Amino acid sequence: MPDPLTPELLRRHPLPPLGVQADKEARGRVLIVGGSRQAPGALKLAAEAALRAGCGKVQLAAPAGIAPG
């Protein structure tokens, strides 16, 4: 069984440092596919997490019924 995700575990495995010259192209891209009427905010939360983790660009793909939100 893997170790539980704790703040201590995350501190032992930090994200790689970004160089001073790193722009959004150098930081990488993420495509997040998901979402539903039952949990429309999950897609937004995943996108925000990717940006906070250092991703340069985030693209979302969602069902038409929740995409305007």
PDB file of N, CA and C in Angstrom:
ATOM      1  N   MET A   1       0.851  -1.178   0.000  1.00  0.00           N
ATOM      2  CA  MET A   1       0.000   0.000   0.000  1.00  0.00           C
ATOM      3  C   MET A   1       0.901   1.246   0.000  1.00  0.00           C
ATOM      4  N   PRO A   2       0.614   2.224  -0.881  1.00  0.00           N
ATOM      5  CA  PRO A   2       1.447   3.434  -0.917  1.00  0.00           C
ATOM      6  C   PRO A   2       1.250   4.291   0.330  1.00  0.00           C
ATOM      7  N   ASP A   3       2.235   5.144   0.582  1.00  0.00           N
ATOM      8  CA  ASP A   3       2.132   6.068   1.711  1.00  0.00           C
ATOM      9  C   ASP A   3       0.945   7.004   1.508  1.00  0.00           C
ATOM     10  N   PRO A   4       0.239   7.371   2.575  1.00  0.00           N
ATOM     11  CA  PRO A   4      -0.855   8.337   2.427  1.00  0.00           C
ATOM     12  C   PRO A   4      -0.293   9.710   2.046  1.00  0.00           C
ATOM     13  N   LEU A   5      -1.071  10.459   1.314  1.00  0.00           N
ATOM     14  CA  LEU A   5      -0.664  11.795   0.898  1.00  0.00           C
ATOM     15  C   LEU A   5      -0.802  12.744   2.079  1.00  0.00           C
ATOM     16  N   THR A   6       0.325  13.224   2.574  1.00  0.00           N
ATOM     17  CA  THR A   6       0.344  14.130   3.725  1.00  0.00           C
ATOM     18  C   THR A   6       1.209  15.343   3.388  1.00  0.00           C
ATOM     19  N   PRO A   7       1.084  16.430   4.138  1.00  0.00           N
ATOM     20  CA  PRO A   7       1.961  17.577   3.900  1.00  0.00           C
ATOM     21  C   PRO A   7       3.448  17.213   4.013  1.00  0.00           C
ATOM     22  N   GLU A   8       3.772  16.314   4.910  1.00  0.00           N
ATOM     23  CA  GLU A   8       5.174  15.911   5.073  1.00  0.00           C
ATOM     24  C   GLU A   8       5.682  15.197   3.822  1.00  0.00           C
ATOM     25  N   LEU A   9       4.874  14.324   3.260  1.00  0.00           N
ATOM     26  CA  LEU A   9       5.263  13.618   2.038  1.00  0.00           C
ATOM     27  C   LEU A   9       5.452  14.605   0.887  1.00  0.00           C
ATOM     28  N   LEU A  10       4.555  15.575   0.760  1.00  0.00           N
ATOM     29  CA  LEU A  10       4.678  16.572  -0.294  1.00  0.00           C
ATOM     30  C   LEU A  10       5.938  17.419  -0.127  1.00  0.00           C
ATOM     31  N   ARG A  11       6.309  17.735   1.111  1.00  0.00           N
ATOM     32  CA  ARG A  11       7.537  18.503   1.348  1.00  0.00           C
ATOM     33  C   ARG A  11       8.784  17.714   0.953  1.00  0.00           C
ATOM     34  N   ARG A  12       8.728  16.397   1.085  1.00  0.00           N
ATOM     35  CA  ARG A  12       9.880  15.563   0.706  1.00  0.00           C
ATOM     36  C   ARG A  12      10.025  15.439  -0.814  1.00  0.00           C
ATOM     37  N   HIS A  13       8.959  15.755  -1.554  1.00  0.00           N
ATOM     38  CA  HIS A  13       8.964  15.644  -3.015  1.00  0.00           C
ATOM     39  C   HIS A  13       8.455  16.944  -3.636  1.00  0.00           C
ATOM     40  N   PRO A  14       9.213  18.040  -3.513  1.00  0.00           N
ATOM     41  CA  PRO A  14       8.737  19.319  -4.035  1.00  0.00           C
ATOM     42  C   PRO A  14       8.741  19.342  -5.565  1.00  0.00           C
ATOM     43  N   LEU A  15       8.018  20.292  -6.116  1.00  0.00           N
ATOM     44  CA  LEU A  15       8.032  20.491  -7.561  1.00  0.00           C
ATOM     45  C   LEU A  15       9.401  21.010  -7.967  1.00  0.00           C
ATOM     46  N   PRO A  16       9.848  20.703  -9.193  1.00  0.00           N
ATOM     47  CA  PRO A  16      11.148  21.215  -9.621  1.00  0.00           C
ATOM     48  C   PRO A  16      11.127  22.738  -9.707  1.00  0.00           C
ATOM     49  N   PRO A  17      12.258  23.376  -9.376  1.00  0.00           N
ATOM     50  CA  PRO A  17      12.291  24.839  -9.442  1.00  0.00           C
ATOM     51  C   PRO A  17      12.209  25.317 -10.889  1.00  0.00           C
ATOM     52  N   LEU A  18      11.568  26.464 -11.078  1.00  0.00           N
ATOM     53  CA  LEU A  18      11.481  27.056 -12.408  1.00  0.00           C
ATOM     54  C   LEU A  18      12.570  28.101 -12.559  1.00  0.00           C
ATOM     55  N   GLY A  19      13.191  28.117 -13.701  1.00  0.00           N
ATOM     56  CA  GLY A  19      14.229  29.106 -13.949  1.00  0.00           C
ATOM     57  C   GLY A  19      13.647  30.503 -14.025  1.00  0.00           C
ATOM     58  N   VAL A  20      14.489  31.483 -13.843  1.00  0.00           N
ATOM     59  CA  VAL A  20      14.054  32.879 -13.878  1.00  0.00           C
ATOM     60  C   VAL A  20      13.465  33.221 -15.244  1.00  0.00           C
ATOM     61  N   GLN A  21      14.010  32.640 -16.305  1.00  0.00           N
ATOM     62  CA  GLN A  21      13.557  32.928 -17.661  1.00  0.00           C
ATOM     63  C   GLN A  21      12.402  32.046 -18.115  1.00  0.00           C
ATOM     64  N   ALA A  22      11.893  31.180 -17.251  1.00  0.00           N
ATOM     65  CA  ALA A  22      10.829  30.251 -17.645  1.00  0.00           C
ATOM     66  C   ALA A  22       9.537  31.010 -17.929  1.00  0.00           C
ATOM     67  N   ASP A  23       9.056  30.886 -19.168  1.00  0.00           N
ATOM     68  CA  ASP A  23       7.773  31.483 -19.518  1.00  0.00           C
ATOM     69  C   ASP A  23       6.703  30.392 -19.554  1.00  0.00           C
ATOM     70  N   LYS A  24       5.490  30.743 -19.942  1.00  0.00           N
ATOM     71  CA  LYS A  24       4.425  29.752 -19.889  1.00  0.00           C
ATOM     72  C   LYS A  24       4.637  28.609 -20.876  1.00  0.00           C
ATOM     73  N   GLU A  25       5.370  28.830 -21.947  1.00  0.00           N
ATOM     74  CA  GLU A  25       5.675  27.732 -22.867  1.00  0.00           C
ATOM     75  C   GLU A  25       6.624  26.726 -22.213  1.00  0.00           C
ATOM     76  N   ALA A  26       7.593  27.216 -21.468  1.00  0.00           N
ATOM     77  CA  ALA A  26       8.569  26.339 -20.817  1.00  0.00           C
ATOM     78  C   ALA A  26       7.955  25.569 -19.647  1.00  0.00           C
ATOM     79  N   ARG A  27       6.845  26.058 -19.112  1.00  0.00           N
ATOM     80  CA  ARG A  27       6.222  25.429 -17.939  1.00  0.00           C
ATOM     81  C   ARG A  27       5.294  24.282 -18.306  1.00  0.00           C
ATOM     82  N   GLY A  28       5.038  24.092 -19.586  1.00  0.00           N
ATOM     83  CA  GLY A  28       4.235  22.958 -20.024  1.00  0.00           C
ATOM     84  C   GLY A  28       2.750  23.254 -20.132  1.00  0.00           C
ATOM     85  N   ARG A  29       2.048  22.276 -20.700  1.00  0.00           N
ATOM     86  CA  ARG A  29       0.612  22.400 -20.942  1.00  0.00           C
ATOM     87  C   ARG A  29      -0.120  21.209 -20.350  1.00  0.00           C
ATOM     88  N   VAL A  30      -1.376  21.439 -19.980  1.00  0.00           N
ATOM     89  CA  VAL A  30      -2.230  20.379 -19.447  1.00  0.00           C
ATOM     90  C   VAL A  30      -3.585  20.477 -20.132  1.00  0.00           C
ATOM     91  N   LEU A  31      -4.109  19.333 -20.558  1.00  0.00           N
ATOM     92  CA  LEU A  31      -5.477  19.241 -21.046  1.00  0.00           C
ATOM     93  C   LEU A  31      -6.253  18.444 -20.019  1.00  0.00           C
ATOM     94  N   ILE A  32      -7.319  19.035 -19.488  1.00  0.00           N
ATOM     95  CA  ILE A  32      -8.147  18.366 -18.491  1.00  0.00           C
ATOM     96  C   ILE A  32      -9.498  18.077 -19.126  1.00  0.00           C
ATOM     97  N   VAL A  33      -9.848  16.799 -19.165  1.00  0.00           N
ATOM     98  CA  VAL A  33     -11.122  16.364 -19.735  1.00  0.00           C
ATOM     99  C   VAL A  33     -11.989  15.854 -18.598  1.00  0.00           C
ATOM    100  N   GLY A  34     -13.186  16.403 -18.464  1.00  0.00           N
ATOM    101  CA  GLY A  34     -14.053  15.938 -17.384  1.00  0.00           C
ATOM    102  C   GLY A  34     -15.230  16.849 -17.181  1.00  0.00           C
ATOM    103  N   GLY A  35     -15.825  16.695 -16.019  1.00  0.00           N
ATOM    104  CA  GLY A  35     -16.961  17.519 -15.650  1.00  0.00           C
ATOM    105  C   GLY A  35     -18.272  16.790 -15.803  1.00  0.00           C
ATOM    106  N   SER A  36     -19.224  17.176 -15.000  1.00  0.00           N
ATOM    107  CA  SER A  36     -20.569  16.617 -15.073  1.00  0.00           C
ATOM    108  C   SER A  36     -21.527  17.591 -14.407  1.00  0.00           C
ATOM    109  N   ARG A  37     -22.789  17.387 -14.640  1.00  0.00           N
ATOM    110  CA  ARG A  37     -23.779  18.252 -13.990  1.00  0.00           C
ATOM    111  C   ARG A  37     -23.792  18.046 -12.485  1.00  0.00           C
ATOM    112  N   GLN A  38     -23.421  16.852 -12.038  1.00  0.00           N
ATOM    113  CA  GLN A  38     -23.398  16.572 -10.610  1.00  0.00           C
ATOM    114  C   GLN A  38     -22.215  17.244  -9.910  1.00  0.00           C
ATOM    115  N   ALA A  39     -21.107  17.437 -10.616  1.00  0.00           N
ATOM    116  CA  ALA A  39     -19.905  18.044 -10.017  1.00  0.00           C
ATOM    117  C   ALA A  39     -19.256  19.015 -11.004  1.00  0.00           C
ATOM    118  N   PRO A  40     -19.949  20.114 -11.351  1.00  0.00           N
ATOM    119  CA  PRO A  40     -19.400  21.027 -12.352  1.00  0.00           C
ATOM    120  C   PRO A  40     -18.147  21.766 -11.895  1.00  0.00           C
ATOM    121  N   GLY A  41     -17.957  21.903 -10.601  1.00  0.00           N
ATOM    122  CA  GLY A  41     -16.790  22.632 -10.099  1.00  0.00           C
ATOM    123  C   GLY A  41     -15.506  21.837 -10.093  1.00  0.00           C
ATOM    124  N   ALA A  42     -15.595  20.520 -10.244  1.00  0.00           N
ATOM    125  CA  ALA A  42     -14.402  19.680 -10.189  1.00  0.00           C
ATOM    126  C   ALA A  42     -13.421  20.021 -11.300  1.00  0.00           C
ATOM    127  N   LEU A  43     -13.930  20.301 -12.478  1.00  0.00           N
ATOM    128  CA  LEU A  43     -13.064  20.648 -13.601  1.00  0.00           C
ATOM    129  C   LEU A  43     -12.327  21.958 -13.329  1.00  0.00           C
ATOM    130  N   LYS A  44     -13.042  22.925 -12.781  1.00  0.00           N
ATOM    131  CA  LYS A  44     -12.418  24.212 -12.446  1.00  0.00           C
ATOM    132  C   LYS A  44     -11.359  24.035 -11.364  1.00  0.00           C
ATOM    133  N   LEU A  45     -11.650  23.229 -10.361  1.00  0.00           N
ATOM    134  CA  LEU A  45     -10.670  22.986  -9.298  1.00  0.00           C
ATOM    135  C   LEU A  45      -9.414  22.300  -9.833  1.00  0.00           C
ATOM    136  N   ALA A  46      -9.585  21.345 -10.750  1.00  0.00           N
ATOM    137  CA  ALA A  46      -8.427  20.669 -11.344  1.00  0.00           C
ATOM    138  C   ALA A  46      -7.578  21.653 -12.143  1.00  0.00           C
ATOM    139  N   ALA A  47      -8.233  22.551 -12.863  1.00  0.00           N
ATOM    140  CA  ALA A  47      -7.501  23.561 -13.637  1.00  0.00           C
ATOM    141  C   ALA A  47      -6.732  24.501 -12.724  1.00  0.00           C
ATOM    142  N   GLU A  48      -7.369  24.937 -11.660  1.00  0.00           N
ATOM    143  CA  GLU A  48      -6.699  25.833 -10.709  1.00  0.00           C
ATOM    144  C   GLU A  48      -5.500  25.140 -10.060  1.00  0.00           C
ATOM    145  N   ALA A  49      -5.657  23.867  -9.739  1.00  0.00           N
ATOM    146  CA  ALA A  49      -4.547  23.118  -9.138  1.00  0.00           C
ATOM    147  C   ALA A  49      -3.372  23.017 -10.110  1.00  0.00           C
ATOM    148  N   ALA A  50      -3.658  22.779 -11.383  1.00  0.00           N
ATOM    149  CA  ALA A  50      -2.581  22.702 -12.379  1.00  0.00           C
ATOM    150  C   ALA A  50      -1.836  24.023 -12.490  1.00  0.00           C
ATOM    151  N   LEU A  51      -2.566  25.119 -12.485  1.00  0.00           N
ATOM    152  CA  LEU A  51      -1.921  26.437 -12.559  1.00  0.00           C
ATOM    153  C   LEU A  51      -1.098  26.730 -11.307  1.00  0.00           C
ATOM    154  N   ARG A  52      -1.632  26.405 -10.151  1.00  0.00           N
ATOM    155  CA  ARG A  52      -0.897  26.631  -8.901  1.00  0.00           C
ATOM    156  C   ARG A  52       0.354  25.764  -8.813  1.00  0.00           C
ATOM    157  N   ALA A  53       0.309  24.601  -9.456  1.00  0.00           N
ATOM    158  CA  ALA A  53       1.468  23.710  -9.449  1.00  0.00           C
ATOM    159  C   ALA A  53       2.551  24.177 -10.416  1.00  0.00           C
ATOM    160  N   GLY A  54       2.240  25.159 -11.262  1.00  0.00           N
ATOM    161  CA  GLY A  54       3.256  25.718 -12.127  1.00  0.00           C
ATOM    162  C   GLY A  54       3.046  25.490 -13.603  1.00  0.00           C
ATOM    163  N   CYS A  55       1.932  24.932 -13.997  1.00  0.00           N
ATOM    164  CA  CYS A  55       1.661  24.698 -15.408  1.00  0.00           C
ATOM    165  C   CYS A  55       1.559  26.035 -16.141  1.00  0.00           C
ATOM    166  N   GLY A  56       2.060  26.077 -17.368  1.00  0.00           N
ATOM    167  CA  GLY A  56       2.017  27.318 -18.143  1.00  0.00           C
ATOM    168  C   GLY A  56       0.678  27.584 -18.795  1.00  0.00           C
ATOM    169  N   LYS A  57       0.071  26.537 -19.361  1.00  0.00           N
ATOM    170  CA  LYS A  57      -1.211  26.687 -20.042  1.00  0.00           C
ATOM    171  C   LYS A  57      -2.117  25.521 -19.675  1.00  0.00           C
ATOM    172  N   VAL A  58      -3.393  25.829 -19.476  1.00  0.00           N
ATOM    173  CA  VAL A  58      -4.387  24.807 -19.147  1.00  0.00           C
ATOM    174  C   VAL A  58      -5.541  24.935 -20.133  1.00  0.00           C
ATOM    175  N   GLN A  59      -5.948  23.799 -20.688  1.00  0.00           N
ATOM    176  CA  GLN A  59      -7.103  23.767 -21.574  1.00  0.00           C
ATOM    177  C   GLN A  59      -8.114  22.798 -20.978  1.00  0.00           C
ATOM    178  N   LEU A  60      -9.390  23.177 -20.986  1.00  0.00           N
ATOM    179  CA  LEU A  60     -10.443  22.355 -20.422  1.00  0.00           C
ATOM    180  C   LEU A  60     -11.339  21.819 -21.526  1.00  0.00           C
ATOM    181  N   ALA A  61     -11.771  20.574 -21.395  1.00  0.00           N
ATOM    182  CA  ALA A  61     -12.753  19.971 -22.289  1.00  0.00           C
ATOM    183  C   ALA A  61     -13.882  19.439 -21.417  1.00  0.00           C
ATOM    184  N   ALA A  62     -15.101  19.933 -21.683  1.00  0.00           N
ATOM    185  CA  ALA A  62     -16.241  19.578 -20.845  1.00  0.00           C
ATOM    186  C   ALA A  62     -17.466  19.319 -21.707  1.00  0.00           C
ATOM    187  N   PRO A  63     -18.438  18.585 -21.180  1.00  0.00           N
ATOM    188  CA  PRO A  63     -19.693  18.406 -21.903  1.00  0.00           C
ATOM    189  C   PRO A  63     -20.355  19.762 -22.186  1.00  0.00           C
ATOM    190  N   ALA A  64     -21.049  19.847 -23.300  1.00  0.00           N
ATOM    191  CA  ALA A  64     -21.659  21.110 -23.701  1.00  0.00           C
ATOM    192  C   ALA A  64     -22.598  21.678 -22.637  1.00  0.00           C
ATOM    193  N   GLY A  65     -23.262  20.818 -21.885  1.00  0.00           N
ATOM    194  CA  GLY A  65     -24.214  21.267 -20.873  1.00  0.00           C
ATOM    195  C   GLY A  65     -23.598  22.043 -19.733  1.00  0.00           C
ATOM    196  N   ILE A  66     -22.317  21.833 -19.449  1.00  0.00           N
ATOM    197  CA  ILE A  66     -21.678  22.568 -18.344  1.00  0.00           C
ATOM    198  C   ILE A  66     -20.571  23.495 -18.821  1.00  0.00           C
ATOM    199  N   ALA A  67     -20.229  23.444 -20.103  1.00  0.00           N
ATOM    200  CA  ALA A  67     -19.111  24.237 -20.622  1.00  0.00           C
ATOM    201  C   ALA A  67     -19.285  25.749 -20.414  1.00  0.00           C
ATOM    202  N   PRO A  68     -20.485  26.336 -20.593  1.00  0.00           N
ATOM    203  CA  PRO A  68     -20.601  27.791 -20.402  1.00  0.00           C
ATOM    204  C   PRO A  68     -20.234  28.246 -18.987  1.00  0.00           C
ATOM    205  N   GLY A  69     -20.439  27.389 -17.991  1.00  0.00           N
ATOM    206  CA  GLY A  69     -20.122  27.754 -16.610  1.00  0.00           C
ATOM    207  C   GLY A  69     -18.640  27.839 -16.393  1.00  0.00           C
TER     208      GLY A  69
END
